[in-house]
Coordinates of C-alpha atoms in Angstrom, one line a residue:
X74 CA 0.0 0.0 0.0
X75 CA 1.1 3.4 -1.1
X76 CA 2.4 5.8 1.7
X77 CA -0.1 8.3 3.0
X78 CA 1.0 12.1 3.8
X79 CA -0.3 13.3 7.0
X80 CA -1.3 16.1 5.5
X81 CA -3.3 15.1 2.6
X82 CA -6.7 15.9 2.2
X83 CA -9.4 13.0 2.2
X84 CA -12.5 13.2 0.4
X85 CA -15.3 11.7 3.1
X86 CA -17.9 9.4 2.2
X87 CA -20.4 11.8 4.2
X88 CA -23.9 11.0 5.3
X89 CA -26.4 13.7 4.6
X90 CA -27.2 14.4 8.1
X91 CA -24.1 14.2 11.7
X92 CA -24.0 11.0 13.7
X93 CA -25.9 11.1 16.6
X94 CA -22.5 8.8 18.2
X95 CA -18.9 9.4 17.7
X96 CA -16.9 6.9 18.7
X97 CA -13.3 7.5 18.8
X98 CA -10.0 5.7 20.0
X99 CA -7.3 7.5 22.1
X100 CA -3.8 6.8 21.4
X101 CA -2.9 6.8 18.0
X102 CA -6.3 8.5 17.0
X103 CA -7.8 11.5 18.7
X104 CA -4.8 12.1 20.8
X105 CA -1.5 13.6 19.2
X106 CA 1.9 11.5 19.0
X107 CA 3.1 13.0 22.2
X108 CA 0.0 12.1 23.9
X109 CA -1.6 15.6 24.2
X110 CA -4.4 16.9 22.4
X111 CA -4.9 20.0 20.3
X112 CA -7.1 22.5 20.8
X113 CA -9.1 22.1 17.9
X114 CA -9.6 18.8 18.9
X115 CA -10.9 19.8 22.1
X116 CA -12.7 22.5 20.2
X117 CA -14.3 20.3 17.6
X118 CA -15.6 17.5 20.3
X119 CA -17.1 20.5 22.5
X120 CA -19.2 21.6 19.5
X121 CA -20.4 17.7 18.3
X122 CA -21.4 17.5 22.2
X123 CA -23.0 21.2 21.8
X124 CA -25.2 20.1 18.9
X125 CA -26.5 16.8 20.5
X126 CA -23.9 14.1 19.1
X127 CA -23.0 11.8 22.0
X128 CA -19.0 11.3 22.0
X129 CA -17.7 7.9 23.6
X130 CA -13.9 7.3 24.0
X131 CA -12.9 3.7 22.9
X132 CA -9.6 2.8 24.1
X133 CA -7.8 -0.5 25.2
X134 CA -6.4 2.0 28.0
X135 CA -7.0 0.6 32.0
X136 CA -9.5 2.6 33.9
X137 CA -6.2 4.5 36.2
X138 CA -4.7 5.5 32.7
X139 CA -8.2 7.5 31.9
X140 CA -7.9 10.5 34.8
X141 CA -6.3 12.8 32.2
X142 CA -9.0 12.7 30.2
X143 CA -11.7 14.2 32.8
X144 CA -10.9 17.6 31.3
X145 CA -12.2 16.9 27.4
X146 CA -15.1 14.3 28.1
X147 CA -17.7 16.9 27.9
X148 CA -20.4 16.3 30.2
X149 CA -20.9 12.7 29.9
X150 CA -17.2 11.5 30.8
X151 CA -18.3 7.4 29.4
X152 CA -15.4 5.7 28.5
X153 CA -15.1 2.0 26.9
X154 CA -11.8 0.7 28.2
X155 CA -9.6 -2.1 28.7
X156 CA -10.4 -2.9 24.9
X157 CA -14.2 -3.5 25.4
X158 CA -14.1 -5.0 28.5
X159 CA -15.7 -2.4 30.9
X160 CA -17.6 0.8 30.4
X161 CA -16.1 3.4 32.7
X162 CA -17.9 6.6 34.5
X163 CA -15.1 9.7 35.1
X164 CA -17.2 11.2 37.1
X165 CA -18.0 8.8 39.5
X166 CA -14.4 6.5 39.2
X167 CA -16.7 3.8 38.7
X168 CA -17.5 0.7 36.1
X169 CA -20.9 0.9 34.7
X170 CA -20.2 -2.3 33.1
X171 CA -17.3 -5.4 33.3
X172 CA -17.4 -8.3 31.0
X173 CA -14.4 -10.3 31.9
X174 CA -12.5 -13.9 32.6
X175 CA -14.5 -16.7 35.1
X176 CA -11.3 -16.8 37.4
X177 CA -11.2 -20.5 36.8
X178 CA -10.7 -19.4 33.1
X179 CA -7.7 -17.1 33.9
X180 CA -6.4 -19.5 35.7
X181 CA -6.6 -22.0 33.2
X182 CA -5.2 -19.9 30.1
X183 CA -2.1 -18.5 32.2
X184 CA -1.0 -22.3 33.4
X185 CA -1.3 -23.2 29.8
X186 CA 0.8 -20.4 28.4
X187 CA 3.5 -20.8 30.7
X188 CA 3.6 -24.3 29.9
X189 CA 3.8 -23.9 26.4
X190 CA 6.2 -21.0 26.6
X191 CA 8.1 -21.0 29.7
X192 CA 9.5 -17.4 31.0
X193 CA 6.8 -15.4 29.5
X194 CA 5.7 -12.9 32.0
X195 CA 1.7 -11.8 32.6
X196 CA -0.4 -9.3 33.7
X197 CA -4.0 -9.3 34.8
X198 CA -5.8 -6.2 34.3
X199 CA -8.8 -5.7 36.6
X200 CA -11.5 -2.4 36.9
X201 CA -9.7 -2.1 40.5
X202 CA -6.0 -1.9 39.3
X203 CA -3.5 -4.5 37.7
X204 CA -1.3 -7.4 38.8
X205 CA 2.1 -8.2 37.1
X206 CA 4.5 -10.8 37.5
X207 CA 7.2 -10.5 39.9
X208 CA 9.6 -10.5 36.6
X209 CA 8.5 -7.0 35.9
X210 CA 10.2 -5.6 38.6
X211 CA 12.6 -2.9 38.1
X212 CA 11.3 -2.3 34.6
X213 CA 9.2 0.8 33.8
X214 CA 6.9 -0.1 31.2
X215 CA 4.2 2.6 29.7
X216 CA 3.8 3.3 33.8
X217 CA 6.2 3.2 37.1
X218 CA 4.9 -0.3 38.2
X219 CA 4.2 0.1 42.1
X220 CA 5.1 -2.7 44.6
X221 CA 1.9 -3.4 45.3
X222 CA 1.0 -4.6 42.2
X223 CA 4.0 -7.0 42.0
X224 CA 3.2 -10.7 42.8
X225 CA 5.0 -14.0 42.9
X226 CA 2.6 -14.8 40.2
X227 CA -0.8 -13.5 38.8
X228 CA -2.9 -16.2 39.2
X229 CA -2.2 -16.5 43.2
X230 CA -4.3 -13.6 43.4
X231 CA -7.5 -15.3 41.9
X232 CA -10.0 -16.9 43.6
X233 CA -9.9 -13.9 46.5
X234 CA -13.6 -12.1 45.4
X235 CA -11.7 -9.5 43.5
X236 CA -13.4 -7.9 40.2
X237 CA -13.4 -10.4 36.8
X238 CA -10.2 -9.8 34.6
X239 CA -10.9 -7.5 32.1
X240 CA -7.8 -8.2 30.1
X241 CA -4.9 -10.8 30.3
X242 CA -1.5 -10.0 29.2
X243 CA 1.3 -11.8 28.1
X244 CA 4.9 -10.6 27.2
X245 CA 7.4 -13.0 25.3
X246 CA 10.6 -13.3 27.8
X247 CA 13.1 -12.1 24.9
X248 CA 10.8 -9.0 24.8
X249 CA 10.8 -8.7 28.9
X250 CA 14.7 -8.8 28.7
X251 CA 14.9 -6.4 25.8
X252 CA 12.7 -4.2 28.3
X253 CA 15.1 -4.7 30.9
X254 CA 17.8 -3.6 29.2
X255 CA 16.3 -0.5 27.1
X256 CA 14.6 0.3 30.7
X257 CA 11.0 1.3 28.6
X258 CA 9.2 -1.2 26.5
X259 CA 9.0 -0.5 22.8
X260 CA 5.6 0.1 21.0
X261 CA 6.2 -0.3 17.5
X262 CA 2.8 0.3 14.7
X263 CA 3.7 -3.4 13.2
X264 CA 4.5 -5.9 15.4
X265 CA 8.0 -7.9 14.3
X266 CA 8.3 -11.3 13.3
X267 CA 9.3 -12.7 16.8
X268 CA 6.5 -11.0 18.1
X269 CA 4.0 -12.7 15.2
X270 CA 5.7 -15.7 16.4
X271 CA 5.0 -15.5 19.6
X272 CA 1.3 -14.4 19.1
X273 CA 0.7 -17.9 16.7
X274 CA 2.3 -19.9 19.6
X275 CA -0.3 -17.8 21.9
X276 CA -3.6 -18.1 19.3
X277 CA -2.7 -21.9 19.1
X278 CA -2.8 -22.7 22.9
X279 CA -5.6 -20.5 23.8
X280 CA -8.2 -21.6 20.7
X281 CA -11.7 -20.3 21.5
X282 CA -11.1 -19.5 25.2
X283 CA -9.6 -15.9 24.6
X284 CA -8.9 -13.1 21.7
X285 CA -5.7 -12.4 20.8
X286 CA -5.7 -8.1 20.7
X287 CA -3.0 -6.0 19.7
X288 CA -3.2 -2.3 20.4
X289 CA 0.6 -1.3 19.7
X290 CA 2.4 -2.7 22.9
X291 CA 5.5 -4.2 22.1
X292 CA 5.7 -7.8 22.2
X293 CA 2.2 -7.6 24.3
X294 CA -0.1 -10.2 23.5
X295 CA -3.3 -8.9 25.0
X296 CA -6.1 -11.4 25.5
X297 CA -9.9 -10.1 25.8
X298 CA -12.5 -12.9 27.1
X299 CA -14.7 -14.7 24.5
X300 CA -17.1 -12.2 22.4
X301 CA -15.7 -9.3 24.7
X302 CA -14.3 -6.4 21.6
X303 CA -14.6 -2.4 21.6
X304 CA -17.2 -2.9 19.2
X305 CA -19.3 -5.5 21.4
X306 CA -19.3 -3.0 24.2
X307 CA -19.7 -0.2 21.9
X308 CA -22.6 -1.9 20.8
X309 CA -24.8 -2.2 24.1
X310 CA -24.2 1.1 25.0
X311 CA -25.7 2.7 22.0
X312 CA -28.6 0.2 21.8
X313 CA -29.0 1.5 25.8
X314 CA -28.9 4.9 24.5
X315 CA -31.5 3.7 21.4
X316 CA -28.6 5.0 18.6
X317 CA -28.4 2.5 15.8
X318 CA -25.2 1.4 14.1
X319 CA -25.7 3.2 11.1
X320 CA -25.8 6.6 13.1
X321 CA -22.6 6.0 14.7
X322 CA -18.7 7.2 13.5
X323 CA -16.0 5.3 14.8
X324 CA -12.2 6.3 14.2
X325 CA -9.5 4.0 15.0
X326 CA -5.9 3.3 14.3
X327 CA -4.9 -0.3 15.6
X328 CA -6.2 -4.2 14.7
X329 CA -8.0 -4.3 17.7
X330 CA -10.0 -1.1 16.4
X331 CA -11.5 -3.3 13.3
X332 CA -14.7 -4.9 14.9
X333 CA -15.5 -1.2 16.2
X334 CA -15.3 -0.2 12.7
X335 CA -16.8 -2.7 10.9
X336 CA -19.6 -2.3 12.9
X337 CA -20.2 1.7 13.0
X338 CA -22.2 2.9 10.2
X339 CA -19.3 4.8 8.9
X340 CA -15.6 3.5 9.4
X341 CA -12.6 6.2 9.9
X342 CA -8.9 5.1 9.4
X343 CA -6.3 8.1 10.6
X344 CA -3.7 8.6 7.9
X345 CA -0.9 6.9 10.3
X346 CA -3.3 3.9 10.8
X347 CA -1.7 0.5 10.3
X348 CA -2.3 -0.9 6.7
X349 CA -5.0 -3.5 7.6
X350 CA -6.9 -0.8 9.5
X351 CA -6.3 1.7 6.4
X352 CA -7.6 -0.9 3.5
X353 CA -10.6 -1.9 5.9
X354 CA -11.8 1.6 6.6
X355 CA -14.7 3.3 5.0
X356 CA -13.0 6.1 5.0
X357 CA -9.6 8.0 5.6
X358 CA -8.9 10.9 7.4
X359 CA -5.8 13.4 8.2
X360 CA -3.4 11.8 10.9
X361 CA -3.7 11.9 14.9
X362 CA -1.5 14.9 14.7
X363 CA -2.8 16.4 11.9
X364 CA -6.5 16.5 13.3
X365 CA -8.0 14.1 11.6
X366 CA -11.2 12.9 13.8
X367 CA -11.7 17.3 14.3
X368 CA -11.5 17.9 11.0
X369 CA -13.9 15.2 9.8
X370 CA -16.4 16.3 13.0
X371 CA -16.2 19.7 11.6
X372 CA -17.2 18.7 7.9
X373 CA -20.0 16.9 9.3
X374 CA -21.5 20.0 11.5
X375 CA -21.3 22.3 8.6
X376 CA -23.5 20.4 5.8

């Protein structure tokens, strides 16, 4: 596929009248490379909110990582996080909604995984906070990892009436090493070939029990319980809100953002997207940092 310049101009496939949903991810997406956003971003989602479109962030971010975000929410402040697997209230700090792993089933998938590939390290990813291995100590991922989240292993803190895991992750050790050493984790767009390698060895032992995601960690293979997905969760919550697919907008950059896209009546790639998200999209818009999702909100409230 042909390179795409961030600043080219993309023709929309418009509706004749604005989505009554926006749906947007985060990182990659709406927010710039640097993780800020711009102010015609912020300016652009306070006028869809203004003239009645509802605006949902869609993000595979936990619910601590989602704070920041309190200050361009509008009035609603709904966020679907952890990739689909619980709706998340800013104003309150609480889940309106978890759909997650049976501990039994956590249990199951991360004995199975470390059997089949011994040193890999995990995390499980709850509404309440995370648990990592004790192998992540020392290393500062995306995030200063606090002692209290360390344990000898993730799955001794199952079974203790704690909230379902919302997302199960799993790092290659040749990628927890390289993270040792570099000190930060790398998140490249394309994962590389050892990291496809490790993701078939993953798909292979986990079958039906769990999705394989991948939002742009590096080496992170990021499992979502069965029929959980951005666009599943997505999905009720419009239905709750009576919006129908075909008067929602998604945007998205990553794999994982494909279901949510499929599924939205109108399907927005940013220019920067990776190529399977670019040749799936209905559409393609200006980059993250090149307001793409502002500009294309702004085209729509003008017609």
């Amino acid at each position: 596929m042909p390179a795409i310049s961030s600043a080219a101009t993309f023709p929309l496939p418009l509706p004749q009248s604005p989505p009554r949903l926006v749906a947007t991810d985060l990182d990659g997406t709406l927010l710039r490379a640097d993780g800020t956003i711009s102010a015609r971003t912020r300016e652009a989602l306070a006028a869809a909110e203004e003239a009645g479109v509802e605006v949902v962030f869609v993000t595979a971010r936990p619910p601590r990582w989602l704070e920041p975000l309190a200050e361009i929410v509008g009035g609603h402040g709904r966020v679907v996080c952890l990739g689909g697997a619980a709706v998340w209230d800013l104003a309150t700090g609480q889940a309106l909604d978890v759909c997650g792993f049976d501990d039994d089933d956590a249990a199951a998938l991360v004995a199975d995984l470390r059997a089949a590939v011994p040193g890999t390290a995990f995390v499980l990813e709850r509404v309440d906070g995370p648990t990592f291995d004790h192998t992540y100590a020392g290393i500062e991922t995306l995030e200063t990892i606090q002692p209290s989240w360390l344990a000898p292993r993730v799955e001794d803190t199952l079974f203790a009436g704690a909230p379902p895991v919302g997302k199960l992750l799993a790092l290659a050790e040749e990628d927890l090493l390289a993270a040792r050493v570099s000190g930060r984790q790398t998140a490249p767009r394309i994962s590389t070939a050892t990291q496809e390698k490790f993701f078939d060895v993953v798909r292979d032992v986990v079958g039906d029990r769990a999705q394989l995601a991948y939002s742009g960690g590096g080496g992170l293979a990021e499992l979502l319980a069965p029929g959980v997905s951005k666009a599943a969760a997505l999905a009720r919550w419009s239905a709750r809100e009576g919006i129908d697919a075909a008067d929602v907008w998604a945007f998205g950059d990553m794999p994982n953002d494909l279901p949510m896209l499929r599924w939205a009546g109108v399907g927005h790639a940013v220019a920067n997207a990776h190529p399977a998200v670019l040749a799936a999209a209905d559409a393609v818009v200006a980059s993250n940092d090149d307001d793409g999702v502002a500009r294309a909100l702004e085209a729509a409230l003008t017609r």
